Structures are given as C-alpha cells and as structure tokens.
PDB file of C-alpha atoms in Angstrom:
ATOM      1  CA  UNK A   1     177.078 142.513 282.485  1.00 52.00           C
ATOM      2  CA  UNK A   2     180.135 142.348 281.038  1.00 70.00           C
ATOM      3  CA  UNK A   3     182.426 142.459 284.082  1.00 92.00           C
ATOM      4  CA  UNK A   4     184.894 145.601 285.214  1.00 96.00           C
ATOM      5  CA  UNK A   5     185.810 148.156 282.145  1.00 97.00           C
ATOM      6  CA  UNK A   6     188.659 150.107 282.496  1.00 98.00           C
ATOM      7  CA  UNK A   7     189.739 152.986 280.129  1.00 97.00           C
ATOM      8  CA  UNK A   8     191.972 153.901 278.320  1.00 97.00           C
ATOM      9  CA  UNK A   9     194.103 150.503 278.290  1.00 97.00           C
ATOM     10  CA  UNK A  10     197.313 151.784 277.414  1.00 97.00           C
ATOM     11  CA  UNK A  11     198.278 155.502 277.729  1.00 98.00           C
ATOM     12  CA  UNK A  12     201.772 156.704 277.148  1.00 98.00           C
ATOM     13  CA  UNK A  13     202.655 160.229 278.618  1.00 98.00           C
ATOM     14  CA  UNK A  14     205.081 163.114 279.148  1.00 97.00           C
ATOM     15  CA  UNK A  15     206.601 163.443 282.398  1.00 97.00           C
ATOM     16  CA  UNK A  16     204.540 166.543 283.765  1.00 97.00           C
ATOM     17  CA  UNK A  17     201.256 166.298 282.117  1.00 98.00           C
ATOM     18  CA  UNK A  18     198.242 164.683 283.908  1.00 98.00           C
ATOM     19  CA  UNK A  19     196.075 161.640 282.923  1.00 98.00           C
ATOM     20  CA  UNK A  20     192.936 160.453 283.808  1.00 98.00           C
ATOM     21  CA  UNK A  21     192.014 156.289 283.740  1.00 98.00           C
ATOM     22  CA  UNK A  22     188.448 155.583 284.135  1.00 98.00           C
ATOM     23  CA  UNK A  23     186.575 152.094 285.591  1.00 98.00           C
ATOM     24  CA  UNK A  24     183.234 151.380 285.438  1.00 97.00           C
ATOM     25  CA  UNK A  25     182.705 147.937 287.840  1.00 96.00           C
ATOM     26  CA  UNK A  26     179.858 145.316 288.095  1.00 93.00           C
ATOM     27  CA  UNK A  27     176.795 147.163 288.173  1.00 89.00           C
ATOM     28  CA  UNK A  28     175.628 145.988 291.644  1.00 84.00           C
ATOM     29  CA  UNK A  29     179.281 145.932 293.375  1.00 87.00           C
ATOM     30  CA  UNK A  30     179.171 148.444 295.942  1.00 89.00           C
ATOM     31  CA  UNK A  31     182.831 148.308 296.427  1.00 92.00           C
ATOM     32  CA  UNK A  32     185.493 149.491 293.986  1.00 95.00           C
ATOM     33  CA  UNK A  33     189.246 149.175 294.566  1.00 96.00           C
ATOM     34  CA  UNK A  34     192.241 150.582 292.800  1.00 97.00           C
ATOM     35  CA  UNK A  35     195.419 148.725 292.518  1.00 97.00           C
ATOM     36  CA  UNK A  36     199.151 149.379 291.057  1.00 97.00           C
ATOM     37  CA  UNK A  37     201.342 147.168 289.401  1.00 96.00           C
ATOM     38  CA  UNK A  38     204.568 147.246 288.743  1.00 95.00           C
ATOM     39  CA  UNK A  39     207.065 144.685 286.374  1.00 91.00           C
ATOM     40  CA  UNK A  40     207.205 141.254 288.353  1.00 89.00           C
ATOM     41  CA  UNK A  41     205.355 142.458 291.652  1.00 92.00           C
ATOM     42  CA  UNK A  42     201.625 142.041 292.782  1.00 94.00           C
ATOM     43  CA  UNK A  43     198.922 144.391 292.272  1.00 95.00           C
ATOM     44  CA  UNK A  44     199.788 147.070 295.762  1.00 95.00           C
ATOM     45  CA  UNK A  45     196.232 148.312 297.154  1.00 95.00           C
ATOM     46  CA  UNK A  46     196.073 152.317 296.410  1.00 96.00           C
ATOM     47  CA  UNK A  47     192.224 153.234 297.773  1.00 96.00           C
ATOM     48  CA  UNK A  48     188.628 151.770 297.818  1.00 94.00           C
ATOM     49  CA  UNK A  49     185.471 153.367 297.879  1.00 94.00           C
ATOM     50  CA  UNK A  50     182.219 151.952 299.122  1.00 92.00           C
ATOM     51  CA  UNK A  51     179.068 153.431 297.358  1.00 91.00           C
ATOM     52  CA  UNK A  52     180.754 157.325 296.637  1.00 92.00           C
ATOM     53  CA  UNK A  53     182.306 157.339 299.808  1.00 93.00           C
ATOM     54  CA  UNK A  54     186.445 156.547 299.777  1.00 93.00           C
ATOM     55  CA  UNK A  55     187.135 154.683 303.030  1.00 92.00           C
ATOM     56  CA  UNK A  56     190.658 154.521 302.751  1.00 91.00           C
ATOM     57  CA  UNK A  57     194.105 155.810 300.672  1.00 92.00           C
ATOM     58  CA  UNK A  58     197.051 153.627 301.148  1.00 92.00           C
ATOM     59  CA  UNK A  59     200.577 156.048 301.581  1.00 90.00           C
ATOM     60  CA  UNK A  60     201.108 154.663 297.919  1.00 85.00           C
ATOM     61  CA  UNK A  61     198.343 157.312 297.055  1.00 87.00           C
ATOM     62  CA  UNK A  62     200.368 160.831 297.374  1.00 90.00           C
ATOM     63  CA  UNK A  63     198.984 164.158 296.573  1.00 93.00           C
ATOM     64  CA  UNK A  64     199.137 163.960 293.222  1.00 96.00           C
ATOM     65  CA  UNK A  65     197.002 160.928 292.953  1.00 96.00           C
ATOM     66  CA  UNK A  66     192.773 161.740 293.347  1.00 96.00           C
ATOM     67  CA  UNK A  67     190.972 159.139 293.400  1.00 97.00           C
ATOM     68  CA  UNK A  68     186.779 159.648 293.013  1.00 96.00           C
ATOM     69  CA  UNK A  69     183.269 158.094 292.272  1.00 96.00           C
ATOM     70  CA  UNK A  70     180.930 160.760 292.212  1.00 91.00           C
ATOM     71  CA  UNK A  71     177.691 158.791 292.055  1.00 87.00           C
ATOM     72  CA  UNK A  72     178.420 155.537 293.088  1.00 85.00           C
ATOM     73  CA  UNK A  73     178.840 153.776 289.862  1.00 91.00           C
ATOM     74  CA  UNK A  74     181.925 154.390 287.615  1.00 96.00           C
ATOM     75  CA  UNK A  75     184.958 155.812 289.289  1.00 97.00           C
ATOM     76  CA  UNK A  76     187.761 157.871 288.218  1.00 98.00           C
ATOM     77  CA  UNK A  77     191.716 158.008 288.706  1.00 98.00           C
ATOM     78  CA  UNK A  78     193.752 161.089 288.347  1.00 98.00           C
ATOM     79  CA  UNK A  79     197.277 161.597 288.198  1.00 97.00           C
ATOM     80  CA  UNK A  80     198.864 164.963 287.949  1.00 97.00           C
ATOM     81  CA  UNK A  81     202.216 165.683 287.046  1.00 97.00           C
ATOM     82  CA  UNK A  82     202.968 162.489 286.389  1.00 97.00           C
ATOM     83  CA  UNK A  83     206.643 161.252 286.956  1.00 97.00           C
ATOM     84  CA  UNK A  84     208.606 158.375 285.368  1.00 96.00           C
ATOM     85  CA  UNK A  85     207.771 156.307 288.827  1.00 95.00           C
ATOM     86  CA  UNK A  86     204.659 156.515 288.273  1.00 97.00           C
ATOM     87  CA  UNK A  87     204.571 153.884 285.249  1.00 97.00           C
ATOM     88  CA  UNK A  88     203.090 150.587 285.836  1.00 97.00           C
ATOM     89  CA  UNK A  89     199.409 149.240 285.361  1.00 97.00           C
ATOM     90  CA  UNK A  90     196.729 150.853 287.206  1.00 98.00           C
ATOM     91  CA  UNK A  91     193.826 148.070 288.087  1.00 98.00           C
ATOM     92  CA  UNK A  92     190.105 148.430 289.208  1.00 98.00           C
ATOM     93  CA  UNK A  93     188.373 145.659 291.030  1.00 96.00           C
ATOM     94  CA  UNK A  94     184.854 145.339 292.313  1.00 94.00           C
ATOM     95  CA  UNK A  95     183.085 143.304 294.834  1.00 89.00           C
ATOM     96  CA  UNK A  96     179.858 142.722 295.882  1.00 73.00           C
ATOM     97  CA  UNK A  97     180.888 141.598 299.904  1.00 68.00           C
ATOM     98  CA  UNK A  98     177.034 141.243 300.954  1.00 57.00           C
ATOM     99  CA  UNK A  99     176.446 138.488 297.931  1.00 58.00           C
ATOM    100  CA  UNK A 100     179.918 136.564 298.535  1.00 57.00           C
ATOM    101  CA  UNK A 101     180.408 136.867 301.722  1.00 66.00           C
ATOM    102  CA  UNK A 102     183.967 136.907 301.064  1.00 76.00           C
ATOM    103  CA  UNK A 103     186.785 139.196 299.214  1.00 79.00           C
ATOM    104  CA  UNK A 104     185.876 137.833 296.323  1.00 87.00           C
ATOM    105  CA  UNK A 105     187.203 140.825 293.488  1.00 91.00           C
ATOM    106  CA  UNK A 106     186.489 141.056 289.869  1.00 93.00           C
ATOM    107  CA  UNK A 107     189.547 142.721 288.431  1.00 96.00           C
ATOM    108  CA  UNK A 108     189.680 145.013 285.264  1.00 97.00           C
ATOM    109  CA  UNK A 109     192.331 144.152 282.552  1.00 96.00           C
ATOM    110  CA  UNK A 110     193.934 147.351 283.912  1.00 97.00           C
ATOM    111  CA  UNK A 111     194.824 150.473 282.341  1.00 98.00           C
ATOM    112  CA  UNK A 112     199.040 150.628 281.299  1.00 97.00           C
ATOM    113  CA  UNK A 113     200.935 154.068 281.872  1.00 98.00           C
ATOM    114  CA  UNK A 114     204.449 154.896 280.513  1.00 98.00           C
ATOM    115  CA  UNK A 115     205.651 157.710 281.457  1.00 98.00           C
ATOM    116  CA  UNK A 116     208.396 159.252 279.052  1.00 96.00           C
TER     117      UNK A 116
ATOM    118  CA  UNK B   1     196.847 139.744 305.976  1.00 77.00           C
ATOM    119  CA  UNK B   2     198.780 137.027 307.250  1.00 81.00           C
ATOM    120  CA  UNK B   3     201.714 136.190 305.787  1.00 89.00           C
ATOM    121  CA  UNK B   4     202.122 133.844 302.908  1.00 93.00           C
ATOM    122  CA  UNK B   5     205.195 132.475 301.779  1.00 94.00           C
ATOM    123  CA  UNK B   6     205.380 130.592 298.008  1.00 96.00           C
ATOM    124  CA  UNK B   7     207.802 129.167 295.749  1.00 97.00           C
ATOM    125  CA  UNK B   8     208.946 131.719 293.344  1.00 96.00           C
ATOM    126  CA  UNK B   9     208.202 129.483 290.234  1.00 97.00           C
ATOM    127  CA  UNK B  10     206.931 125.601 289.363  1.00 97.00           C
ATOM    128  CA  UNK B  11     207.179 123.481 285.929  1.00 96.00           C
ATOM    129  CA  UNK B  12     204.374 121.364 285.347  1.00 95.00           C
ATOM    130  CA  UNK B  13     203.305 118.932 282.531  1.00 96.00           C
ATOM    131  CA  UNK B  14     200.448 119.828 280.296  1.00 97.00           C
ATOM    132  CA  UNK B  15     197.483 117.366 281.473  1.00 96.00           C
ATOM    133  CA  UNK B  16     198.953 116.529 284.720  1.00 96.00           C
ATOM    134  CA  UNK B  17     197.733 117.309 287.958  1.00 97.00           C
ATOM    135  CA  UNK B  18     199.613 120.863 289.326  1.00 97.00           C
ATOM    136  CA  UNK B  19     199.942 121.252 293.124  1.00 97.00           C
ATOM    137  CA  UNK B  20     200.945 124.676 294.571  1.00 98.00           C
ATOM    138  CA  UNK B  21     201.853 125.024 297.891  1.00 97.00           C
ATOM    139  CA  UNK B  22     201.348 128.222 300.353  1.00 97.00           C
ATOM    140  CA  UNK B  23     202.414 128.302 303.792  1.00 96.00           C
ATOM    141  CA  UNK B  24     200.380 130.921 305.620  1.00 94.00           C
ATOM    142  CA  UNK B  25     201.505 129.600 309.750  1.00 93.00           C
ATOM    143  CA  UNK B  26     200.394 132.891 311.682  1.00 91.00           C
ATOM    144  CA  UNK B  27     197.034 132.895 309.839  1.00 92.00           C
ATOM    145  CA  UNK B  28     193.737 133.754 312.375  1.00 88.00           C
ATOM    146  CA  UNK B  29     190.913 132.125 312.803  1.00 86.00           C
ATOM    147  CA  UNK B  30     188.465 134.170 310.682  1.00 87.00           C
ATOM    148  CA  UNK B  31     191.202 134.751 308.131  1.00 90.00           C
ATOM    149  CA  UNK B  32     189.917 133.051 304.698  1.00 92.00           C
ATOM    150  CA  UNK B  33     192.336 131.664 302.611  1.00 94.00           C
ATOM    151  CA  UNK B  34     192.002 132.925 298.936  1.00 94.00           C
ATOM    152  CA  UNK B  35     194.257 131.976 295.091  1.00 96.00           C
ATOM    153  CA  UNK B  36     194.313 134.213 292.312  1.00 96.00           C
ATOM    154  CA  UNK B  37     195.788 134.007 289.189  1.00 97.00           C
ATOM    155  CA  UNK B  38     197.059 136.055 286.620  1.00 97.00           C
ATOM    156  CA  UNK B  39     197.947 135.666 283.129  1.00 96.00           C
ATOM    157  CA  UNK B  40     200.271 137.466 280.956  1.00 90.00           C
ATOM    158  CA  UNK B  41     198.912 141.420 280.686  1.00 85.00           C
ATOM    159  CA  UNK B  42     195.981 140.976 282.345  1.00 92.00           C
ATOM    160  CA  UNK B  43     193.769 141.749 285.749  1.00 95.00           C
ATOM    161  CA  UNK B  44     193.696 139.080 287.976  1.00 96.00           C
ATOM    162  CA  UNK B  45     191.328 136.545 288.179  1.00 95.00           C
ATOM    163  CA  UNK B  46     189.833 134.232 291.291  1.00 94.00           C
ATOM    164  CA  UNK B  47     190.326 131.098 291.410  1.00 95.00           C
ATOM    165  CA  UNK B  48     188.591 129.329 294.919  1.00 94.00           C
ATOM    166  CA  UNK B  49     188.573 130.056 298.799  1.00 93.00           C
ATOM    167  CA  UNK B  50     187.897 128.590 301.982  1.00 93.00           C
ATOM    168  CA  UNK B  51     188.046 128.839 305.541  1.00 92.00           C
ATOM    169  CA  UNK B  52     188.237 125.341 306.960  1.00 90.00           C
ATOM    170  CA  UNK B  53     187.033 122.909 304.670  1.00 89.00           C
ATOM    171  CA  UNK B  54     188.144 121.900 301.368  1.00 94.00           C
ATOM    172  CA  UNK B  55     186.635 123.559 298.911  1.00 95.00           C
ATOM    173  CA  UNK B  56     186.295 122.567 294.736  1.00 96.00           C
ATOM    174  CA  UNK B  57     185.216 124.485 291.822  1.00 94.00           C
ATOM    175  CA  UNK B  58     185.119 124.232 287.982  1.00 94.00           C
ATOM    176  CA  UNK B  59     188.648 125.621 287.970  1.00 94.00           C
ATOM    177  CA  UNK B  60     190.649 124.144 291.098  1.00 97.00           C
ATOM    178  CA  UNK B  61     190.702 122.180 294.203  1.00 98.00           C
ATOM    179  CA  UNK B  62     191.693 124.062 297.752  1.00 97.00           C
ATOM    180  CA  UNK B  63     193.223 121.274 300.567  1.00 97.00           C
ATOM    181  CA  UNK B  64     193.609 123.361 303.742  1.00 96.00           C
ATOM    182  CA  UNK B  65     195.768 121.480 306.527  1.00 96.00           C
ATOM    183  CA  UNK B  66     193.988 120.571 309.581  1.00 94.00           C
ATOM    184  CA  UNK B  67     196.024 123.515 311.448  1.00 94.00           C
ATOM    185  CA  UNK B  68     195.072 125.858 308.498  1.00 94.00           C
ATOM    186  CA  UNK B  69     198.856 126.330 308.210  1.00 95.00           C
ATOM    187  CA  UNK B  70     199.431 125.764 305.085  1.00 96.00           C
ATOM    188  CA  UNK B  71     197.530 124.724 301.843  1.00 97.00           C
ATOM    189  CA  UNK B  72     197.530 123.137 298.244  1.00 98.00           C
ATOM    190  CA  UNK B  73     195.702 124.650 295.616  1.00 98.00           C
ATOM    191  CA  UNK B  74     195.241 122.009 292.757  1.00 98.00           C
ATOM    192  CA  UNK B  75     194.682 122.399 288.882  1.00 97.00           C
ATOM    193  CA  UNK B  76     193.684 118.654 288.135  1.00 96.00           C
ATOM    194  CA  UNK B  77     194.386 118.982 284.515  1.00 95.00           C
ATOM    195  CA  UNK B  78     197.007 121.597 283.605  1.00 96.00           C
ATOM    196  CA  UNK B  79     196.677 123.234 280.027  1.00 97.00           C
ATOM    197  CA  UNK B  80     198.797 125.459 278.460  1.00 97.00           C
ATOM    198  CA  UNK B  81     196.251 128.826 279.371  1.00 95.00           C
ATOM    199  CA  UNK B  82     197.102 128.123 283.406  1.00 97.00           C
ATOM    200  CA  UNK B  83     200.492 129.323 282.590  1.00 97.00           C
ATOM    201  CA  UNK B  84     200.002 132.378 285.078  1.00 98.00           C
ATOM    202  CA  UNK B  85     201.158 133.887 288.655  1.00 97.00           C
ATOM    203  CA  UNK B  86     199.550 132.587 291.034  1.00 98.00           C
ATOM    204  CA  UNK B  87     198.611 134.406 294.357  1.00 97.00           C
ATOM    205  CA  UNK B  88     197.964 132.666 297.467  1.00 96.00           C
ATOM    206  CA  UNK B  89     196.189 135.244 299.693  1.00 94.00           C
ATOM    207  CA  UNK B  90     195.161 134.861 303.615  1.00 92.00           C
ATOM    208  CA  UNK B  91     193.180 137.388 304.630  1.00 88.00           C
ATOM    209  CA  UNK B  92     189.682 138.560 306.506  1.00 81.00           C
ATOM    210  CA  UNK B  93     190.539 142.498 305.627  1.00 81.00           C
ATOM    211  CA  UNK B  94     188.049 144.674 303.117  1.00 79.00           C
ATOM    212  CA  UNK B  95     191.247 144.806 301.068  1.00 85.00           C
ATOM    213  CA  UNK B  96     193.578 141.991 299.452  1.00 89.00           C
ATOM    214  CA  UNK B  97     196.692 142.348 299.692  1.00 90.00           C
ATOM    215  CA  UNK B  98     199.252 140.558 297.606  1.00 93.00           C
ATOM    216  CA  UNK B  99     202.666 139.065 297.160  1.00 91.00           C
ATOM    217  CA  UNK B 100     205.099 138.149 294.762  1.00 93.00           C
ATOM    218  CA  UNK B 101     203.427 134.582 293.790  1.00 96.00           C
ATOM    219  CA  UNK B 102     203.888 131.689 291.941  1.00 97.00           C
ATOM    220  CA  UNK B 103     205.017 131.554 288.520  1.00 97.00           C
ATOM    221  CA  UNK B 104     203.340 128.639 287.178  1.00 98.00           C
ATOM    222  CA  UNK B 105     204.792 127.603 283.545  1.00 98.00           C
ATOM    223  CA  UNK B 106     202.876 125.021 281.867  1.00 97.00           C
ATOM    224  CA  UNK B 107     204.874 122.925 279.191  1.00 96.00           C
ATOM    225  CA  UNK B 108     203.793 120.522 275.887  1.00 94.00           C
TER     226      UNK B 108
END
C-alpha cells in the first residue's frame, strides 16, 4: 500500500481541449473525494463517492466537470473544454470512516492543470 | 463545519516548541476538531484530532479548551520540514472543508 496515486501530476493544456486526471486511493477506503486548489487558498470540496456511488457534487462541479468510479476502486476526473479558470491542482483523498471513526483523509500529491 | 478563524502566518525557531492557535466558538457538540498540514506542492497531510480530550501523537500535541472553543495544536520540536500551511478544521460532516490556514515558516 503505497497510499493515494494520482495521475498525470502535471498536465498543461489548450483552452478547449479536454483532460482526464486519474486516482487510484487506499485499497480498502470506501470513500474517495475530489478537491480543487487554487494559488494561496485551501483545497474546495468538488464531489465524493462512496463505493461507485457519487453522493454528492458541490456547485464548484459544473457541467463540464464528470466525475466517476466505475467499480469502486480507482476513480476518474474529466474536464471538457477546459477554460483558463479552470487551472489549479486537482486532489484525491480517501478514507476509510468505519476503521477511523473520524474524517481522517489520505490526500494524493494532486494532479496540476494549466490551462493556456 | 464550524467556523475556524487562524492567524494568517507564524515565525517559529527551529527546535523550539510551535503553538498554533484556532478559535472555532460556534463549534457543536459532536463536531471533532481536526489539523492538517501542507507542505510546499503537495496533498495535504493529517496531523491529530480530538473531540474533548487532549490528544498526542508522533507528530503533534492537540490542547482543546474546556469550552471546546478554541485550541492549540503543538509541534514540540520544530524542524525546518514543518514549514507548511496549516489547517485547523472543526467538523462532524462526511466532507472537510477548509480555510485559508496558517502559514507556519520555520527558521535556522
């Protein structure tokens, strides 16, 4: 176990095109959260899922965000026509709630967007 | 989440004791108190949290105020890799959400 993977880590992009950032948590963390950050704020909650199952998208999330974990395990963030507002550091965090007890996340190092 | 209120940023003294303060006054009573940290291009990480009691760990001591109004995370023995932001969180939500922090700078 070698804690929450997120891919790519740094992505630059044309405004327009669409990119994809994958994270694979903790194996047995049923819970898997996406977070955005941008320069000098804290990470802002974008969506969680529990198992497959996405329990809720913050209004930071619009339509051109998809968010998905098809089988539980890894999940995957989309962006489509991306926009220069959309740059900032895209993190994944997992969390095992029936071990802790408590919101205790393990964060990815994140996955960096520019937008051009 | 209750609200937390920190000081933007703190100096401290490489191997002495740093003591960051959060006020979190309208937090509930099932509303754990939690302290991340992050470092320079990184996620964050977790520090410690409690509820009532003072809690300690390998990394940090948490003092929670009788009231649970406030409380003191502690780093007994600064180093130069604490330099970070440093979240103070209050919260009993599936989701954390987070403020501005503490920039904690760390110097020789």
């Amino acid at each position: 176990d070698t804690g929450v993977s997120q891919n790519p880590r740094h992505k630059i992009t044309k405004r327009g095109q669409n990119v994809t950032f994958r994270c694979d948590p903790i194996s047995e963390h049923n819970r898997l959260y996406w977070y955005r950050q941008t320069l000098g704020q804290g990470p802002e909650f974008l969506t969680y899922f529990q198992n497959e199952a996405q329990l809720e998208k913050s209004r930071l999330l619009s339509d051109r965000f998809s968010a998905e974990r098809p089988k539980g395990s890894f999940s995957t963030l989309e962006i489509q026509r991306t926009e220069q507002g959309d740059s900032a550091m895209y993190l994944c965090a997992s969390l095992n709630r029936a071990l802790s007890g408590a919101n205790v996340l393990t964060f990815g190092a994140g996955s960096r967007l520019t937008v051009l | 989440d209750a609200k937390t209120t920190q000081p933007t940023s703190m100096d401290c003294a490489e191997g002495r004791a740093a003591n960051l303060p959060c006020n979190h006054s309208t937090i509930s009573g099932n509303e754990y108190v939690y302290w991340y940290r992050q470092i320079h291009s990184q996620g964050p990480q977790y520090i410690i949290h409690g509820l009532k009691n003072n809690e300690t760990n390998e990394m940090a001591s948490l003092i929670i105020t009788e009231d649970r109004k406030s409380s003191t995370l502690i780093l007994p023995h600064a180093t130069l890799r604490d330099t970070a932001v440093y979240y103070c969180i209050a919260n009993n939500d599936y989701k954390l959400s987070f403020g501005a922090g503490t920039t904690v700078t760390v110097r020789a």
